[in-house]
Short mmCIF file of C-alpha atoms in Angstrom, two decimals:
data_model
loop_
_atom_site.label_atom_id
_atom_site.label_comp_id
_atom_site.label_asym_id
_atom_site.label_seq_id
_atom_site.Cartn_x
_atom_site.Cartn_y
_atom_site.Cartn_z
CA UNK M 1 89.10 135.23 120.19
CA UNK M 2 90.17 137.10 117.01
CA UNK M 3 89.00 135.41 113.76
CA UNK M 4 88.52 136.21 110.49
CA UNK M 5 86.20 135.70 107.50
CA UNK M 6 85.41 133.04 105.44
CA UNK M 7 87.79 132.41 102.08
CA UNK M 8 85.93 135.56 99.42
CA UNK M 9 83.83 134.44 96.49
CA UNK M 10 85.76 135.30 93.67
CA UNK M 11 82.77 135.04 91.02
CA UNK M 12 79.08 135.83 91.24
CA UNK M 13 77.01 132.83 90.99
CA UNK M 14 73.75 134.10 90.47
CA UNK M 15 70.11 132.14 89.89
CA UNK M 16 70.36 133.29 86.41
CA UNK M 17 73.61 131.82 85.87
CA UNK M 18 72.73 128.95 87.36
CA UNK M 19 69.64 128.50 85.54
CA UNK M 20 71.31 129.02 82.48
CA UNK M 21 74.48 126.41 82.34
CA UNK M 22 72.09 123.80 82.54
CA UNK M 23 69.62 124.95 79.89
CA UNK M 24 73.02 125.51 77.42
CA UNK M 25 74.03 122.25 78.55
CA UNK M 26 71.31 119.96 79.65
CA UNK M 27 68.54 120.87 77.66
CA UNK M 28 66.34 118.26 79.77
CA UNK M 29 67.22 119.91 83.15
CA UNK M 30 65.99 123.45 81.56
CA UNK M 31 62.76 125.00 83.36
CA UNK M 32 63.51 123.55 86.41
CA UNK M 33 63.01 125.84 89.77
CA UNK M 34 66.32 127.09 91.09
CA UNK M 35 66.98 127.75 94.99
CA UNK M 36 70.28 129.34 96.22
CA UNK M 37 70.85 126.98 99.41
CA UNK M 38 74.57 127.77 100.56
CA UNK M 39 77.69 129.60 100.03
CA UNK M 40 80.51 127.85 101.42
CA UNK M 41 83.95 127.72 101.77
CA UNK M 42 84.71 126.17 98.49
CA UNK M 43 81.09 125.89 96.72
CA UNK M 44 77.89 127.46 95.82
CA UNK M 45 74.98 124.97 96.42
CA UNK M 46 71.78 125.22 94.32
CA UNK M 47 68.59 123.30 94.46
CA UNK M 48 67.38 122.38 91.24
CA UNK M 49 63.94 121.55 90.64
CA UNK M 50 63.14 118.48 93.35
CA UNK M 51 65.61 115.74 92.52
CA UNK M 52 68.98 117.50 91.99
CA UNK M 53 71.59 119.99 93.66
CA UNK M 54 73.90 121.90 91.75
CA UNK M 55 77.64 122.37 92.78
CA UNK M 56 79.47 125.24 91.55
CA UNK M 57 82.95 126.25 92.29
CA UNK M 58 83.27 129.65 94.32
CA UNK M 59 86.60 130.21 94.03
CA UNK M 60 89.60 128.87 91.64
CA UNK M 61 91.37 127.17 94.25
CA UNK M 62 88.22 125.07 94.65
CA UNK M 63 87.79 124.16 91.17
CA UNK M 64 89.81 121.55 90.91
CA UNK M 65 88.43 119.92 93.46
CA UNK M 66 85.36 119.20 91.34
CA UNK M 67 86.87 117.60 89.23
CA UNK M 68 88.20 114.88 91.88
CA UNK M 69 84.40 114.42 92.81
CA UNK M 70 83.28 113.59 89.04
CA UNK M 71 86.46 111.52 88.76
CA UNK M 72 85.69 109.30 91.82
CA UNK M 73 82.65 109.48 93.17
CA UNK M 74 80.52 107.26 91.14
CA UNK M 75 83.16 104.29 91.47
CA UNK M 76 83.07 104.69 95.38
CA UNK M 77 79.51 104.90 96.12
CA UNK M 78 78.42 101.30 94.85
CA UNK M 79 80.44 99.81 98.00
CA UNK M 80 79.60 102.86 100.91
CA UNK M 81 76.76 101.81 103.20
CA UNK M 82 75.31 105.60 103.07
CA UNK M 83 74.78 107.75 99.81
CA UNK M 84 77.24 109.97 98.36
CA UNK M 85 76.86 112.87 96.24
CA UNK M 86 77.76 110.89 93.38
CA UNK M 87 77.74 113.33 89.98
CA UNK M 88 74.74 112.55 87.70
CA UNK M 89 75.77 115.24 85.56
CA UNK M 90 79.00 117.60 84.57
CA UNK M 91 78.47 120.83 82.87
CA UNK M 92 81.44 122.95 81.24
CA UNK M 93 82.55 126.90 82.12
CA UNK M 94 79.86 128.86 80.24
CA UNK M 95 78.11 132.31 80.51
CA UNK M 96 81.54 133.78 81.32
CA UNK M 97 81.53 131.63 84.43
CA UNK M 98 85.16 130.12 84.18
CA UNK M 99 85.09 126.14 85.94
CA UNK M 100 83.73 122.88 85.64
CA UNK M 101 80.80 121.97 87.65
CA UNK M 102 77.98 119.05 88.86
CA UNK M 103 74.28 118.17 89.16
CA UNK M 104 74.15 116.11 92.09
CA UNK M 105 71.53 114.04 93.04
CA UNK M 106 69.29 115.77 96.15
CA UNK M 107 69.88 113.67 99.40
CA UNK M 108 66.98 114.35 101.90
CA UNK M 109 67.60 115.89 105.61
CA UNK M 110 69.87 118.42 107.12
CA UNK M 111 73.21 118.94 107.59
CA UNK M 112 73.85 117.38 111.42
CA UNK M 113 75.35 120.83 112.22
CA UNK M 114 71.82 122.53 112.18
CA UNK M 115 70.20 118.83 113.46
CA UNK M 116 72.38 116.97 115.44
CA UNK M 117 71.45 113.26 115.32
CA UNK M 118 68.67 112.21 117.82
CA UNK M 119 70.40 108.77 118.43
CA UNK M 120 74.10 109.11 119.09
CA UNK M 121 74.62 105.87 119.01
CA UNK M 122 72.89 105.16 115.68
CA UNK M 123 75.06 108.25 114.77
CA UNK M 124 78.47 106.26 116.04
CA UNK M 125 77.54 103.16 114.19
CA UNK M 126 76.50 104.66 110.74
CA UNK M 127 79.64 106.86 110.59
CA UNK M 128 82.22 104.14 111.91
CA UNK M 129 80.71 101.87 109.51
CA UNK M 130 80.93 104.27 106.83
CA UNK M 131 84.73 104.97 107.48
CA UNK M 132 85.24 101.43 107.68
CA UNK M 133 83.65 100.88 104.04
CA UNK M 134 85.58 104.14 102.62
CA UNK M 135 89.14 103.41 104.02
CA UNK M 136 90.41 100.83 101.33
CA UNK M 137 93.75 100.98 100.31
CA UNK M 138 93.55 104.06 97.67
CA UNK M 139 94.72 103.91 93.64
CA UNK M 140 97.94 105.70 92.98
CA UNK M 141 96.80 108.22 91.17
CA UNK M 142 94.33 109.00 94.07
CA UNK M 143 94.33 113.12 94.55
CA UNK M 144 97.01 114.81 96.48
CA UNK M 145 95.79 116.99 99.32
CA UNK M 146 98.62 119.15 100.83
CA UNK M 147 97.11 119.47 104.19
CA UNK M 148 94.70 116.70 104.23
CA UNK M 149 96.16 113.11 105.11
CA UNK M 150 99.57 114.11 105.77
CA UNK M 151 101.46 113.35 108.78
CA UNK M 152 100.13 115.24 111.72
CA UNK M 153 103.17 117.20 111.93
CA UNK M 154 102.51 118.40 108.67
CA UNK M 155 99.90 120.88 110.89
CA UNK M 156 102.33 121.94 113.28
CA UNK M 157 103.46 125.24 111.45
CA UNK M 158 99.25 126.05 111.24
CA UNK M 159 98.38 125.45 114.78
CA UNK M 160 101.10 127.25 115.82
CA UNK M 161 100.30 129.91 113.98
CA UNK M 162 96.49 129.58 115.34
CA UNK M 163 97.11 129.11 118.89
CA UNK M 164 97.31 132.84 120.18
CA UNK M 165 94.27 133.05 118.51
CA UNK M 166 92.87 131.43 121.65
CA UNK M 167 92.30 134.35 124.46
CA UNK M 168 91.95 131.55 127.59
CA UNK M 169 96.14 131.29 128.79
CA UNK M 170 94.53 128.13 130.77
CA UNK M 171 92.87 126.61 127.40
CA UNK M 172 96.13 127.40 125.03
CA UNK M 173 98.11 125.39 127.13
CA UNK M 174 95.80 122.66 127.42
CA UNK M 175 95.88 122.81 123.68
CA UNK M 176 99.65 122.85 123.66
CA UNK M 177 99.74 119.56 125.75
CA UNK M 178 96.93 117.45 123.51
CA UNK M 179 98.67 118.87 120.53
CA UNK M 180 101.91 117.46 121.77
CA UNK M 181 100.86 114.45 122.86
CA UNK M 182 99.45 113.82 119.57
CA UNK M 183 102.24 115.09 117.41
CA UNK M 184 104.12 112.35 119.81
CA UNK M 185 102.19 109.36 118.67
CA UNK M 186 103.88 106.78 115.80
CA UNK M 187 103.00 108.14 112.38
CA UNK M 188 100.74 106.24 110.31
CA UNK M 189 102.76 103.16 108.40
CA UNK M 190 100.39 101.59 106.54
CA UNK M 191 99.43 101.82 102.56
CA UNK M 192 97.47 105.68 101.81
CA UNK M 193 93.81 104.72 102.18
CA UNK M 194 90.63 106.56 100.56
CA UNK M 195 89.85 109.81 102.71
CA UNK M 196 86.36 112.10 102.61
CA UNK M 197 89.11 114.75 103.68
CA UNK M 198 86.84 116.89 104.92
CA UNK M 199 84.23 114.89 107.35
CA UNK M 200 82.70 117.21 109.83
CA UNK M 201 78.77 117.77 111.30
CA UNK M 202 78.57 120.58 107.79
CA UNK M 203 78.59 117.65 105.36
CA UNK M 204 76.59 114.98 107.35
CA UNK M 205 72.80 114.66 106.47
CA UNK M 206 70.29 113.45 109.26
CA UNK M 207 67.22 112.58 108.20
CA UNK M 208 64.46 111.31 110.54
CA UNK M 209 66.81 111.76 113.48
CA UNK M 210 68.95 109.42 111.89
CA UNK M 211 72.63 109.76 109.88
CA UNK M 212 71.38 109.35 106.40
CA UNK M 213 73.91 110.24 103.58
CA UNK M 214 77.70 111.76 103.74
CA UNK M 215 78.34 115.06 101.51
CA UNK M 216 80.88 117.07 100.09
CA UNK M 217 83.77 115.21 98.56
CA UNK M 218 85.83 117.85 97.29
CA UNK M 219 88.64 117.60 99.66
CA UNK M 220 89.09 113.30 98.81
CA UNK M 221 92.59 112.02 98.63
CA UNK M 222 94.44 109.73 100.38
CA UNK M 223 96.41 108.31 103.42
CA UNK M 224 96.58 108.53 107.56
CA UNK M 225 92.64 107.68 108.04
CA UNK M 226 93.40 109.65 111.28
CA UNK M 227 92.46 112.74 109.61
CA UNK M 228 88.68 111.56 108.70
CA UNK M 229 88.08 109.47 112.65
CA UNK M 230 88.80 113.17 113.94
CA UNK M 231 84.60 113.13 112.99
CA UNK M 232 84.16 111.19 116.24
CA UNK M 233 85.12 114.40 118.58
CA UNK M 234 83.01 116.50 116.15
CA UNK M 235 79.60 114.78 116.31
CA UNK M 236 79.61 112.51 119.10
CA UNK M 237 79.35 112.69 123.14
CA UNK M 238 81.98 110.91 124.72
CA UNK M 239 80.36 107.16 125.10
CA UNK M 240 79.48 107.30 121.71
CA UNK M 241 83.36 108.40 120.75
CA UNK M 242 83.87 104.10 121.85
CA UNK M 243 81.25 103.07 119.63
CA UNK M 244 82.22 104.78 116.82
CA UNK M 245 86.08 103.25 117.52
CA UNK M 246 84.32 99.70 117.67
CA UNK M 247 82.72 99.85 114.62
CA UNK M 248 85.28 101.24 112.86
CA UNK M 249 86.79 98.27 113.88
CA UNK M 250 90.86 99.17 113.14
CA UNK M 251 91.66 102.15 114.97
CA UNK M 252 94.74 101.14 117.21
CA UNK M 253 96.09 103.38 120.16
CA UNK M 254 98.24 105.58 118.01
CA UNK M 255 95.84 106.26 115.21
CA UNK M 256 93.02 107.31 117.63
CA UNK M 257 95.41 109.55 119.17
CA UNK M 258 96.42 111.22 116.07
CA UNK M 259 92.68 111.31 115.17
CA UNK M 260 92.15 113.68 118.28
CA UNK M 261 94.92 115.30 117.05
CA UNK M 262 93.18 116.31 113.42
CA UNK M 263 90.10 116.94 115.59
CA UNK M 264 91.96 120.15 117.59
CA UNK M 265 93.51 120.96 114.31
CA UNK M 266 90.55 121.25 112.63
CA UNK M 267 88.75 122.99 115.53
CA UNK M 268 91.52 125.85 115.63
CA UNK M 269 90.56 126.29 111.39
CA UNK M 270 87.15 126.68 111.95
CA UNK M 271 87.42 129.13 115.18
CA UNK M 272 90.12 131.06 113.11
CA UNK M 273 88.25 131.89 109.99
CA UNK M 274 84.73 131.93 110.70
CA UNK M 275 83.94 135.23 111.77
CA UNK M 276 81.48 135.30 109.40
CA UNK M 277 80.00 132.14 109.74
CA UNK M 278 78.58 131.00 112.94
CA UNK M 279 77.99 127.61 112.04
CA UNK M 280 81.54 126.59 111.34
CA UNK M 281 82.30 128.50 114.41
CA UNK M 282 80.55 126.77 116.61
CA UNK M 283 81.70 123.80 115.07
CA UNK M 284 85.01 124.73 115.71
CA UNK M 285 83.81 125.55 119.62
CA UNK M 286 82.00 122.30 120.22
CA UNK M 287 85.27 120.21 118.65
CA UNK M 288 87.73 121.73 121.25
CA UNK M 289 85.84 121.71 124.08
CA UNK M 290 85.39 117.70 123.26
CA UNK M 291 89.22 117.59 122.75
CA UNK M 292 89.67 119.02 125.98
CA UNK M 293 87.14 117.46 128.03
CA UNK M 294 89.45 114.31 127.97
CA UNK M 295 92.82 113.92 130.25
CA UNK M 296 95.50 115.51 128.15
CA UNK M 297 97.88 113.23 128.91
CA UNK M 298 95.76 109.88 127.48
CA UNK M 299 94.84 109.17 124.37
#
């Protein structure tokens, strides 16, 4: 498969920068040990001292998406049944660094990508749950998301554009027919609903063998909650995809259809641009081959 790096960093975020907004800024979180834990696609993740993680923009295009965290985070978390990433404190560009950024609190375990959960069915629960709690009708002036949310269709031009990507003839039209089939299914008619956005085994915490806390808001906004149940192909075995529809508790025919369909979507992204990150890669990997493991022609 042909693939391609990860979006660039397009500033340096360095330990000294990163112990220095805060000192500027936050006086009390000054002295504090700093740990560089991850670069990702949109974020550089510090550890600071033992009780708090600092986010920090990597790129413009990400910036903004910071801001929708600090803006509604802490009015979501009080009714979630798992911690958020809730900002305890914003900071201001400084030190020629040019964006707004966050001191999170630390959440405890590791991302299920690295530590899958040892209880899939715990797993299916906690996240169905979760979804259940987060997908309230959203405010109006929820964020807009271009490519998050939409109709599935909205997608097509991408996966199109992603499929020869695939080297297997036998797999790309397996693909083809899923992708169909889900493109196929009634839209989504109900009122825009809160959305993580961005809900994949990178930004769920296990701790103790056990889903313990949901990350990495930047990508909220609202409508189809098709696009966050796509977590079920990304996490979970196949029994444990039923679970995780039962306690979700309002997933009808078409909207778990168009939930696979975000789940191959989001498996061609990660596949495509993640030459340089094997994590997301096999992320990518594991999500198809669940997609396809299932008769193409049902939901």
């Amino acid at each position: 498969m042909n693939v391609n790096n990860m979006p660039a960093a397009e500033v340096s975020v360095s330990p000294e920068l990163v112990r220095q907004l805060p000192a500027d800024q936050h006086p009390g979180l000054a002295g504090l040990s700093i740990e560089v834990l991850a670069n990702g696609w949109d974020n550089t993740i510090c550890r600071l001292g033992r009780d708090y993680l600092m986010r920090l923009p990597r790129r413009a295009a990400s910036a903004g998406l910071v801001a929708h965290e600090q803006r509604w985070l802490p009015g979501l978390a009080g009714h979630l049944p798992l911690p958020i990433p809730a900002p305890v404190r914003t900071g201001q560009p400084g030190r020629g660094y040019p964006w707004a950024w966050s001191v999170l609190p630390f959440l405890p375990g590791e991302t299920a990508a690295r530590t899958p959960p040892a209880d899939p069915g715990q797993a299916a629960l906690a996240l169905g749950g979760f979804l259940a709690a987060l997908h309230l009708p959203a405010s109006a002036d929820a964020p807009v998301n271009s490519v998050r949310g939409i109709p599935l269709a909205g997608r097509a031009a991408k996966v199109m554009a992603q499929l020869p990507h695939l080297d297997d003839p036998v797999e790309r039209a397996a693909v083809l027919r899923v992708w169909e089939s889900a493109v196929a299914a009634p839209e989504w008619d109900g009122p825009p609903v809160w959305l993580h956005g961005d809900l994949h085994p990178a930004n769920i915490l296990v701790d103790r063998g056990r889903v313990s806390a949901v990350i990495d808001f930047g990508d909220i906004t609202a409508g189809d909650p098709a696009t966050d149940l796509a977590v079920a192909w990304m996490i979970l075995p196949s029994p444990q995809r039923e679970e995780f529809r039962y306690a979700y508790g309002r997933a009808d025919d078409s909207t778990w259809t168009r939930a696979r369909g975000w789940a191959l979507a989001l498996s061609l992204v990660f596949l495509t641009h993640s030459a340089d990150n094997p994590l997301m890669s096999a992320i990518g990997r594991r999500t198809l081959n669940a997609v396809l493991e299932q008769d193409p022609g049902s939901p």
